[in-house]
């Protein structure tokens, strides 16, 4: 069967303005959270992504009414009549685990299977299940099915061994309608958690301290619907900045929140890029060439985000000097490195460390995206490379970027999505 690929002709500096899309990692948990509200919620600035379509399909299968029009998603979540997520949906999208807390909160039961694949190495759900247990859920595993039941969720004191984003969100969502108070310590502090809590609080939830490591949730009887605008996607903003930098161009990223991107902007500044920062936009002029960065460690927020690691590596593949990455969040998150080698990069992987010796130029090649951000990284490399790159595996990129090729072209890039 014919497959769609991106053909990228590199070497042209990207220049111009782009408006950043809404954050996938905020929109997905928020869509799941609508299940907790009585009535119809409206979410604006939801990007058109295959993951959003997958979340909408799950909502509709559960008996909710979810409708997508342009970047607005309308969900009547309270018409939910099922509590089982089919295996095919669980496999399709890793974030399907975000439905666990809301379905339990609403229905008192949830049946699911392990979320899909192992794109970034093993992605266990043990902490999701353990925290739900602490809130009164009994869990039985029957073959591949995980059956969760609660006779009324109750608040609990929960300390996370690691500040997992998804687990923090599931606990917060489940706790909104639970009996009593939940105190979550060592919670993740990602901006998307603040966004989710702001949405839920607007629906009448009582969540205090989101964005800090201790979050307190006082359970309420019910939540009412609201309209809410999803925050901008900081990883997509970083992608456009890195693409402009890799091509030796300049860019204005509109609608971004630089306050949520300190670690990324500081890395690009170390690489020699120059910035003008306003609260809702970022101007950047690339360094030519960029400078290597000695020490990039991925960490929970506010540390350097694991989701930006591949994208920055693509840029630093042509930096002057040697850059060193340490990946501390996921086990197998260097799959893009092998593809970058095909484009002439010099990268050595030693366990969780990647050593990137900058080369003067990359060249076009046939490469394959093996995960979402790794795929975006290959496109970043391709716009700075000499000659044509053919990028396969677009289904990964479509999970997280709306109109990927269109944005490059609006900046003067030469990117075509064609049948191969
Ligand atoms: C979220 C983001 C993802 C980002 C990641 C880290 C969404 C939809 N996705 O994913 O883009 O890369 O945060 O910033 O928001 N872990 C366990 N047991 C569990 C759960 C997690 O061991 O039950 C481990 C994971 O394997 C991983 C680490 O915790 O090593 C961090 O994962 P987590 O923060 O949970 O990431 P996600 O919420 O899946």
Coordinates of C-alpha atoms and ligand atoms in Angstrom, one line a residue, residues 24-25 28-29 95 98 120 122-129 162-167 169 190 306-307 329-331 333, ligand 1:
X24 CA -1.7 18.0 23.1
X25 CA -0.6 17.1 26.6
X28 CA -6.0 15.0 26.0
X29 CA -6.4 14.9 29.8
X95 CA -2.6 8.6 26.8
X98 CA -5.7 9.3 31.3
X120 CA 10.0 4.9 24.5
X122 CA 8.6 0.1 28.9
X123 CA 5.8 2.5 30.1
X124 CA 4.4 0.7 33.1
X125 CA 1.1 1.8 34.7
X126 CA 1.9 0.5 38.1
X127 CA 1.8 3.9 39.7
X128 CA -1.6 4.7 38.1
X129 CA -3.1 1.5 39.6
X162 CA 8.6 9.8 41.0
X163 CA 6.8 12.9 39.8
X164 CA 4.9 11.2 37.0
X165 CA 2.8 13.6 34.9
X166 CA 0.0 11.2 34.0
X167 CA -0.2 9.7 37.5
X169 CA -3.2 14.1 36.6
X190 CA 4.4 20.5 34.4
X306 CA 12.4 14.8 27.7
X307 CA 10.0 15.7 24.8
X329 CA 12.9 10.1 32.1
X330 CA 12.5 7.3 29.6
X331 CA 14.7 4.2 28.9
X333 CA 14.5 7.6 23.9
Ligands
LIG1 C1 3.7 12.6 29.9 C2 3.6 13.2 28.5 C3 4.8 12.8 27.7 C4 6.1 13.2 28.4 C5 6.1 12.6 29.8 C6 7.3 13.1 30.6 C7 1.2 13.4 28.2 C8 0.0 12.9 27.5 N1 2.4 12.8 27.9 O1 3.7 11.2 29.7 O2 4.7 13.6 26.4 O3 7.2 12.6 27.6 O4 4.9 13.0 30.5 O5 7.4 14.5 30.6 O6 1.1 14.3 29.0 N2 6.1 5.5 35.2 C9 6.1 4.4 35.9 N3 4.9 3.9 36.3 C10 3.7 4.5 36.0 C11 3.7 5.7 35.3 C12 4.9 6.2 34.9 O7 7.1 3.8 36.2 O8 2.6 4.0 36.4 C13 7.4 6.1 34.7 C14 7.5 6.0 33.2 O9 7.8 4.8 32.7 C15 8.6 7.1 32.9 C16 8.4 8.1 34.0 O10 7.5 7.4 35.0 O11 9.9 6.5 33.0 C17 7.7 9.4 33.6 O12 6.5 9.1 32.9 P1 5.2 10.0 33.1 O13 5.6 11.3 33.7 O14 4.2 9.2 33.8 O15 4.9 10.3 31.6 P2 3.5 10.2 30.9 O16 2.5 10.8 31.9 O17 3.2 8.9 30.4

